[in-house]
Every structure is written in C-alpha cells, then in structure tokens.
C-alpha cells in the first residue's frame, strides 16, 4: 500500500453509492462560488476552479449548470461552514466539515453519529486537527516529476511534496497556494483532467484497523455521517487492509 493510496484514503470517499451526496456537495459549493462574484467562470476565478474540481470528481455538467443558474436566478440560500472533530474506533481521528443552513441541525447530526458508533466520541475544536496538515491536493496521470517540480517552483508555488507511483502523480502544495498550483499544472499540461483537485486535510499519522469490530464501527460512523445532508467532507486517518 503506497502513500498515494493513503492520501486518497484520507479524502472523502467517492463511491458510486455516494453520487447523490457528492452532487449535493458540489451543488452547494458551486452555488456559493457563483454568488460570491459574477456567475461566469471566465470572470470568477473561484467559480472556475470549483467547476474544475467538480469535473475532476465526475460531477455531471447539468448539476454544475443548475447550481450556476440558481445563483443567476437570485435565489438566496445562506450556508455556514462548521467543523467538528472526534475520535473513532482504534484511536482513529476524524474531522467533519459541514456546509449548512442550520448549525444546530448539523451539530445534532454529527454528535448522534459519534454517540451511536462504538469507540467514538467528539472532542473540542483543535482536539485532533493539530495532527493534520491543510494542503492543496492534486492527483493526475503524469510521471515527469522533475518537469512538474520545475513548473511549480517557477510559479512560486510552495510545494510540500511531489510523488509518482504507478504512473499516478500526487502533488501537495500549501493550502494558500492551491490556486497557483492548479494554474501551474494546467499551464504545464494543457487540458489536463485531474483525478483529484481540491483542498484537503491530510493526517500526519495513520491508524490501521485490523479488528473486525473496529472496522464495523468505522463503517457505521462513516455511514451515519454521510447520511447527513449537512456533512460536506470527512477526513480521517484510517487505513483498512483488504
């Protein structure tokens, strides 16, 4: 199991069963980006990058269009970001980011998930996130590590790591340089299709779950969190050996 796999495991799962959840997430994020400026990606860099991220997650064009059209139509939906942290089974750690129009509801949903999952408990803000790193994360099919590093450095991007494994490149930049990193990669490789293009929280340490009861508890916690419409992203430090 390589480091690239570990990075992917720390991001929100992208399975077929979660398509509706993923569509809802990007619908909200694109709507917010479109409302923050002009609802035109050529005039709104934040919106342009959010659309690129959505496309890298195989979000259909009609989902993207509906979110932009809603912003153009003057619909007013106020979303608040909320972050919750906690421990999971096997001393694993979780960061749960919500995008919600009702923080009391999101808090209740997250607390219920932790309370009903064996070995899990919520902690105060900062209780586990101190052991995570905020990064810009890119995954793409490209294997010229030297060319990538040179392009990023020329663009004055704060590069944390560039790794190639089995033809798949993982690039990590500082959180603040996510946009510059995306621009540099797109300049180096025109029309690139990212496998991953997002800001993320990457754990400094991983926990491997081997006991079946811990694996079951992990799956239950993830399932309950993902059932909440308010939960936007889930980061964790769990590795499960198949």
mmCIF file of C-alpha atoms in Angstrom:
data_model
loop_
_atom_site.group_PDB
_atom_site.id
_atom_site.type_symbol
_atom_site.label_atom_id
_atom_site.label_comp_id
_atom_site.label_asym_id
_atom_site.label_seq_id
_atom_site.Cartn_x
_atom_site.Cartn_y
_atom_site.Cartn_z
ATOM 1 C CA UNK A 1 0.000 0.000 0.000
ATOM 2 C CA UNK A 2 1.641 3.221 -1.166
ATOM 3 C CA UNK A 3 1.497 6.754 0.141
ATOM 4 C CA UNK A 4 -0.682 7.848 -2.763
ATOM 5 C CA UNK A 5 -3.294 5.353 -1.604
ATOM 6 C CA UNK A 6 -3.049 6.701 1.945
ATOM 7 C CA UNK A 7 -3.637 10.241 0.694
ATOM 8 C CA UNK A 8 -6.706 9.121 -1.215
ATOM 9 C CA UNK A 9 -7.999 7.222 1.822
ATOM 10 C CA UNK A 10 -7.843 10.410 3.865
ATOM 11 C CA UNK A 11 -10.196 12.229 1.499
ATOM 12 C CA UNK A 12 -13.935 11.857 1.364
ATOM 13 C CA UNK A 13 -14.865 8.505 -0.181
ATOM 14 C CA UNK A 14 -16.040 8.719 -3.779
ATOM 15 C CA UNK A 15 -18.066 5.584 -4.352
ATOM 16 C CA UNK A 16 -20.971 5.021 -6.723
ATOM 17 C CA UNK A 17 -23.325 4.723 -3.762
ATOM 18 C CA UNK A 18 -22.495 8.293 -2.759
ATOM 19 C CA UNK A 19 -23.159 10.026 -6.065
ATOM 20 C CA UNK A 20 -26.202 11.882 -4.756
ATOM 21 C CA UNK A 21 -24.227 13.058 -1.740
ATOM 22 C CA UNK A 22 -21.357 14.225 -3.922
ATOM 23 C CA UNK A 23 -23.704 16.045 -6.302
ATOM 24 C CA UNK A 24 -25.306 17.866 -3.371
ATOM 25 C CA UNK A 25 -21.917 18.880 -2.004
ATOM 26 C CA UNK A 26 -20.707 20.382 -5.259
ATOM 27 C CA UNK A 27 -24.076 21.937 -5.972
ATOM 28 C CA UNK A 28 -23.755 23.936 -2.749
ATOM 29 C CA UNK A 29 -20.107 24.835 -3.300
ATOM 30 C CA UNK A 30 -20.636 25.961 -6.905
ATOM 31 C CA UNK A 31 -23.688 27.980 -5.875
ATOM 32 C CA UNK A 32 -21.679 29.754 -3.165
ATOM 33 C CA UNK A 33 -18.788 30.424 -5.561
ATOM 34 C CA UNK A 34 -21.177 31.809 -8.186
ATOM 35 C CA UNK A 35 -22.915 34.055 -5.628
ATOM 36 C CA UNK A 36 -19.575 35.379 -4.356
ATOM 37 C CA UNK A 37 -18.934 37.177 -7.659
ATOM 38 C CA UNK A 38 -20.047 37.029 -11.256
ATOM 39 C CA UNK A 39 -21.789 33.716 -12.100
ATOM 40 C CA UNK A 40 -19.439 33.384 -15.070
ATOM 41 C CA UNK A 41 -16.328 31.185 -14.686
ATOM 42 C CA UNK A 42 -14.386 33.363 -17.126
ATOM 43 C CA UNK A 43 -14.908 36.330 -14.797
ATOM 44 C CA UNK A 44 -14.893 34.493 -11.466
ATOM 45 C CA UNK A 45 -11.686 32.571 -10.752
ATOM 46 C CA UNK A 46 -13.112 30.943 -7.618
ATOM 47 C CA UNK A 47 -16.043 29.601 -9.613
ATOM 48 C CA UNK A 48 -13.759 28.426 -12.420
ATOM 49 C CA UNK A 49 -11.622 26.417 -10.013
ATOM 50 C CA UNK A 50 -14.636 24.966 -8.232
ATOM 51 C CA UNK A 51 -16.046 23.817 -11.578
ATOM 52 C CA UNK A 52 -12.697 22.179 -12.407
ATOM 53 C CA UNK A 53 -12.753 20.393 -9.053
ATOM 54 C CA UNK A 54 -16.308 19.237 -9.716
ATOM 55 C CA UNK A 55 -15.354 17.885 -13.126
ATOM 56 C CA UNK A 56 -12.411 16.008 -11.594
ATOM 57 C CA UNK A 57 -14.965 14.294 -9.351
ATOM 58 C CA UNK A 58 -17.109 13.309 -12.371
ATOM 59 C CA UNK A 59 -19.912 15.727 -11.483
ATOM 60 C CA UNK A 60 -22.283 15.890 -14.490
ATOM 61 C CA UNK A 61 -22.495 19.122 -16.486
ATOM 62 C CA UNK A 62 -26.205 19.511 -15.732
ATOM 63 C CA UNK A 63 -25.526 19.523 -11.953
ATOM 64 C CA UNK A 64 -22.963 22.299 -12.440
ATOM 65 C CA UNK A 65 -25.316 24.260 -14.707
ATOM 66 C CA UNK A 66 -28.245 24.026 -12.276
ATOM 67 C CA UNK A 67 -26.126 25.415 -9.429
ATOM 68 C CA UNK A 68 -24.961 28.362 -11.547
ATOM 69 C CA UNK A 69 -28.469 29.006 -12.865
ATOM 70 C CA UNK A 70 -29.773 29.059 -9.294
ATOM 71 C CA UNK A 71 -27.215 31.736 -8.419
ATOM 72 C CA UNK A 72 -28.134 33.715 -11.536
ATOM 73 C CA UNK A 73 -31.813 33.480 -10.655
ATOM 74 C CA UNK A 74 -31.356 35.418 -7.450
ATOM 75 C CA UNK A 75 -32.137 32.526 -5.117
ATOM 76 C CA UNK A 76 -30.866 33.345 -1.622
ATOM 77 C CA UNK A 77 -29.535 30.389 0.382
ATOM 78 C CA UNK A 78 -27.219 31.142 3.269
ATOM 79 C CA UNK A 79 -24.759 28.396 4.101
ATOM 80 C CA UNK A 80 -22.405 28.381 7.082
ATOM 81 C CA UNK A 81 -19.221 26.346 7.392
ATOM 82 C CA UNK A 82 -18.892 24.314 10.574
ATOM 83 C CA UNK A 83 -16.120 21.926 11.605
ATOM 84 C CA UNK A 84 -16.386 19.131 14.153
ATOM 85 C CA UNK A 85 -13.661 16.808 15.411
ATOM 86 C CA UNK A 86 -13.569 13.497 17.180
ATOM 87 C CA UNK A 87 -12.018 10.118 17.838
ATOM 88 C CA UNK A 88 -13.167 6.937 16.176
ATOM 89 C CA UNK A 89 -12.523 3.227 16.779
ATOM 90 C CA UNK A 90 -8.949 2.090 17.332
ATOM 91 C CA UNK A 91 -7.952 5.612 18.438
ATOM 92 C CA UNK A 92 -8.526 6.905 14.902
ATOM 93 C CA UNK A 93 -9.293 10.581 14.334
ATOM 94 C CA UNK A 94 -11.947 12.397 12.315
ATOM 95 C CA UNK A 95 -12.532 15.907 11.035
ATOM 96 C CA UNK A 96 -16.042 16.583 9.755
ATOM 97 C CA UNK A 97 -16.681 19.714 7.685
ATOM 98 C CA UNK A 98 -20.298 20.791 7.273
ATOM 99 C CA UNK A 99 -21.909 23.283 4.916
ATOM 100 C CA UNK A 100 -25.271 24.033 6.424
ATOM 101 C CA UNK A 101 -28.145 26.469 6.692
ATOM 102 C CA UNK A 102 -28.842 25.223 10.229
ATOM 103 C CA UNK A 103 -25.838 24.748 12.527
ATOM 104 C CA UNK A 104 -27.973 23.269 15.328
ATOM 105 C CA UNK A 105 -29.112 20.520 12.955
ATOM 106 C CA UNK A 106 -25.594 19.796 11.700
ATOM 107 C CA UNK A 107 -24.240 19.642 15.267
ATOM 108 C CA UNK A 108 -27.007 17.230 16.266
ATOM 109 C CA UNK A 109 -26.404 15.002 13.226
ATOM 110 C CA UNK A 110 -22.658 14.778 13.844
ATOM 111 C CA UNK A 111 -22.977 14.276 17.603
ATOM 112 C CA UNK A 112 -25.535 11.493 17.080
ATOM 113 C CA UNK A 113 -23.208 9.704 14.649
ATOM 114 C CA UNK A 114 -20.338 9.746 17.132
ATOM 115 C CA UNK A 115 -22.525 8.834 20.114
ATOM 116 C CA UNK A 116 -24.052 5.806 18.377
ATOM 117 C CA UNK A 117 -20.753 4.458 16.999
ATOM 118 C CA UNK A 118 -18.743 2.189 19.338
ATOM 119 C CA UNK A 119 -15.417 3.687 20.420
ATOM 120 C CA UNK A 120 -16.214 7.119 19.007
ATOM 121 C CA UNK A 121 -16.528 10.466 20.766
ATOM 122 C CA UNK A 122 -16.469 14.127 19.817
ATOM 123 C CA UNK A 123 -13.767 16.456 21.111
ATOM 124 C CA UNK A 124 -13.314 20.211 21.218
ATOM 125 C CA UNK A 125 -12.090 22.143 18.192
ATOM 126 C CA UNK A 126 -8.381 21.524 17.730
ATOM 127 C CA UNK A 127 -8.501 18.250 19.617
ATOM 128 C CA UNK A 128 -7.373 16.228 16.591
ATOM 129 C CA UNK A 129 -6.867 18.759 13.770
ATOM 130 C CA UNK A 130 -3.484 19.771 15.212
ATOM 131 C CA UNK A 131 -2.219 16.465 13.805
ATOM 132 C CA UNK A 132 -3.464 17.192 10.284
ATOM 133 C CA UNK A 133 -1.987 19.341 7.535
ATOM 134 C CA UNK A 134 -4.051 21.693 5.358
ATOM 135 C CA UNK A 135 -2.888 21.269 1.762
ATOM 136 C CA UNK A 136 -3.752 21.720 -1.860
ATOM 137 C CA UNK A 137 -4.051 18.194 -3.239
ATOM 138 C CA UNK A 138 -3.745 17.175 -6.890
ATOM 139 C CA UNK A 139 -3.742 13.674 -8.340
ATOM 140 C CA UNK A 140 -3.218 13.156 -12.058
ATOM 141 C CA UNK A 141 -1.802 10.747 -14.588
ATOM 142 C CA UNK A 142 1.679 12.154 -15.174
ATOM 143 C CA UNK A 143 5.123 10.785 -14.394
ATOM 144 C CA UNK A 144 7.673 13.554 -15.071
ATOM 145 C CA UNK A 145 8.460 14.562 -11.515
ATOM 146 C CA UNK A 146 11.299 16.941 -12.485
ATOM 147 C CA UNK A 147 9.171 18.845 -15.000
ATOM 148 C CA UNK A 148 6.338 19.194 -12.506
ATOM 149 C CA UNK A 149 8.582 20.428 -9.724
ATOM 150 C CA UNK A 150 10.249 22.935 -12.038
ATOM 151 C CA UNK A 151 6.882 24.286 -13.234
ATOM 152 C CA UNK A 152 5.590 24.689 -9.685
ATOM 153 C CA UNK A 153 8.734 26.405 -8.428
ATOM 154 C CA UNK A 154 8.776 28.768 -11.409
ATOM 155 C CA UNK A 155 5.222 29.752 -10.487
ATOM 156 C CA UNK A 156 6.391 30.462 -6.924
ATOM 157 C CA UNK A 157 4.219 27.677 -5.514
ATOM 158 C CA UNK A 158 5.017 26.440 -2.007
ATOM 159 C CA UNK A 159 5.479 22.731 -2.797
ATOM 160 C CA UNK A 160 5.164 20.242 0.052
ATOM 161 C CA UNK A 161 5.582 17.021 -1.884
ATOM 162 C CA UNK A 162 5.582 15.532 -5.386
ATOM 163 C CA UNK A 163 5.279 11.753 -5.606
ATOM 164 C CA UNK A 164 4.914 9.391 -8.564
ATOM 165 C CA UNK A 165 3.615 5.873 -8.101
ATOM 166 C CA UNK A 166 2.448 3.536 -10.881
ATOM 167 C CA UNK A 167 2.059 6.421 -13.322
ATOM 168 C CA UNK A 168 -0.094 8.435 -10.914
ATOM 169 C CA UNK A 169 1.354 11.689 -9.589
ATOM 170 C CA UNK A 170 0.331 13.190 -6.257
ATOM 171 C CA UNK A 171 1.180 16.843 -5.691
ATOM 172 C CA UNK A 172 0.745 18.567 -2.358
ATOM 173 C CA UNK A 173 1.073 22.331 -2.025
ATOM 174 C CA UNK A 174 0.474 24.696 0.832
ATOM 175 C CA UNK A 175 -3.209 25.412 1.378
ATOM 176 C CA UNK A 176 -2.798 29.068 0.402
ATOM 177 C CA UNK A 177 -1.092 28.174 -2.896
ATOM 178 C CA UNK A 178 -3.798 25.775 -4.110
ATOM 179 C CA UNK A 179 -4.930 28.166 -6.855
ATOM 180 C CA UNK A 180 -1.413 28.942 -8.049
ATOM 181 C CA UNK A 181 -0.619 25.242 -8.051
ATOM 182 C CA UNK A 182 -3.643 24.437 -10.205
ATOM 183 C CA UNK A 183 -2.752 27.210 -12.650
ATOM 184 C CA UNK A 184 0.856 25.975 -12.916
ATOM 185 C CA UNK A 185 -0.199 22.376 -13.561
ATOM 186 C CA UNK A 186 -2.753 23.408 -16.194
ATOM 187 C CA UNK A 187 -0.094 25.534 -17.910
ATOM 188 C CA UNK A 188 2.365 22.625 -17.904
ATOM 189 C CA UNK A 189 -0.235 20.096 -19.099
ATOM 190 C CA UNK A 190 -2.956 21.820 -21.171
ATOM 191 C CA UNK A 191 -6.395 20.172 -20.967
ATOM 192 C CA UNK A 192 -5.302 18.003 -18.038
ATOM 193 C CA UNK A 193 -8.066 16.039 -16.349
ATOM 194 C CA UNK A 194 -7.357 15.775 -12.633
ATOM 195 C CA UNK A 195 -8.241 12.659 -10.686
ATOM 196 C CA UNK A 196 -8.258 14.863 -7.582
ATOM 197 C CA UNK A 197 -8.144 18.654 -7.412
ATOM 198 C CA UNK A 198 -9.112 20.030 -4.010
ATOM 199 C CA UNK A 199 -8.002 21.454 -0.712
ATOM 200 C CA UNK A 200 -7.792 18.752 1.932
ATOM 201 C CA UNK A 201 -6.736 17.871 5.463
ATOM 202 C CA UNK A 202 -4.038 15.192 5.412
ATOM 203 C CA UNK A 203 -3.180 13.338 8.640
ATOM 204 C CA UNK A 204 0.422 13.256 9.824
ATOM 205 C CA UNK A 205 -0.082 9.742 11.201
ATOM 206 C CA UNK A 206 -2.277 6.837 10.114
ATOM 207 C CA UNK A 207 -4.056 4.117 12.074
ATOM 208 C CA UNK A 208 -4.554 0.651 10.557
ATOM 209 C CA UNK A 209 -7.719 -1.100 11.682
ATOM 210 C CA UNK A 210 -7.478 -4.887 11.795
ATOM 211 C CA UNK A 211 -10.081 -5.983 14.354
ATOM 212 C CA UNK A 212 -13.428 -6.639 12.690
ATOM 213 C CA UNK A 213 -15.345 -4.830 15.425
ATOM 214 C CA UNK A 214 -13.251 -1.704 14.820
ATOM 215 C CA UNK A 215 -13.797 -1.957 11.065
ATOM 216 C CA UNK A 216 -17.547 -2.362 11.586
ATOM 217 C CA UNK A 217 -17.605 0.622 13.955
ATOM 218 C CA UNK A 218 -15.655 2.722 11.430
ATOM 219 C CA UNK A 219 -18.083 1.829 8.652
ATOM 220 C CA UNK A 220 -21.050 2.643 10.880
ATOM 221 C CA UNK A 221 -19.640 6.055 11.798
ATOM 222 C CA UNK A 222 -18.831 6.893 8.181
ATOM 223 C CA UNK A 223 -22.278 5.731 7.092
ATOM 224 C CA UNK A 224 -24.108 7.837 9.654
ATOM 225 C CA UNK A 225 -22.035 10.933 8.891
ATOM 226 C CA UNK A 226 -22.634 10.543 5.176
ATOM 227 C CA UNK A 227 -26.376 10.261 5.747
ATOM 228 C CA UNK A 228 -26.433 13.887 6.898
ATOM 229 C CA UNK A 229 -27.069 16.338 4.073
ATOM 230 C CA UNK A 230 -25.103 18.942 6.024
ATOM 231 C CA UNK A 231 -21.859 16.943 6.074
ATOM 232 C CA UNK A 232 -19.671 18.222 3.255
ATOM 233 C CA UNK A 233 -16.309 16.490 3.728
ATOM 234 C CA UNK A 234 -14.941 13.859 6.070
ATOM 235 C CA UNK A 235 -11.235 13.487 6.771
ATOM 236 C CA UNK A 236 -9.803 10.617 8.784
ATOM 237 C CA UNK A 237 -6.541 8.775 9.356
ATOM 238 C CA UNK A 238 -7.824 5.230 8.877
ATOM 239 C CA UNK A 239 -6.280 2.538 6.738
ATOM 240 C CA UNK A 240 -8.109 -0.773 6.379
ATOM 241 C CA UNK A 241 -6.128 -3.689 4.990
ATOM 242 C CA UNK A 242 -8.252 -5.557 2.488
#
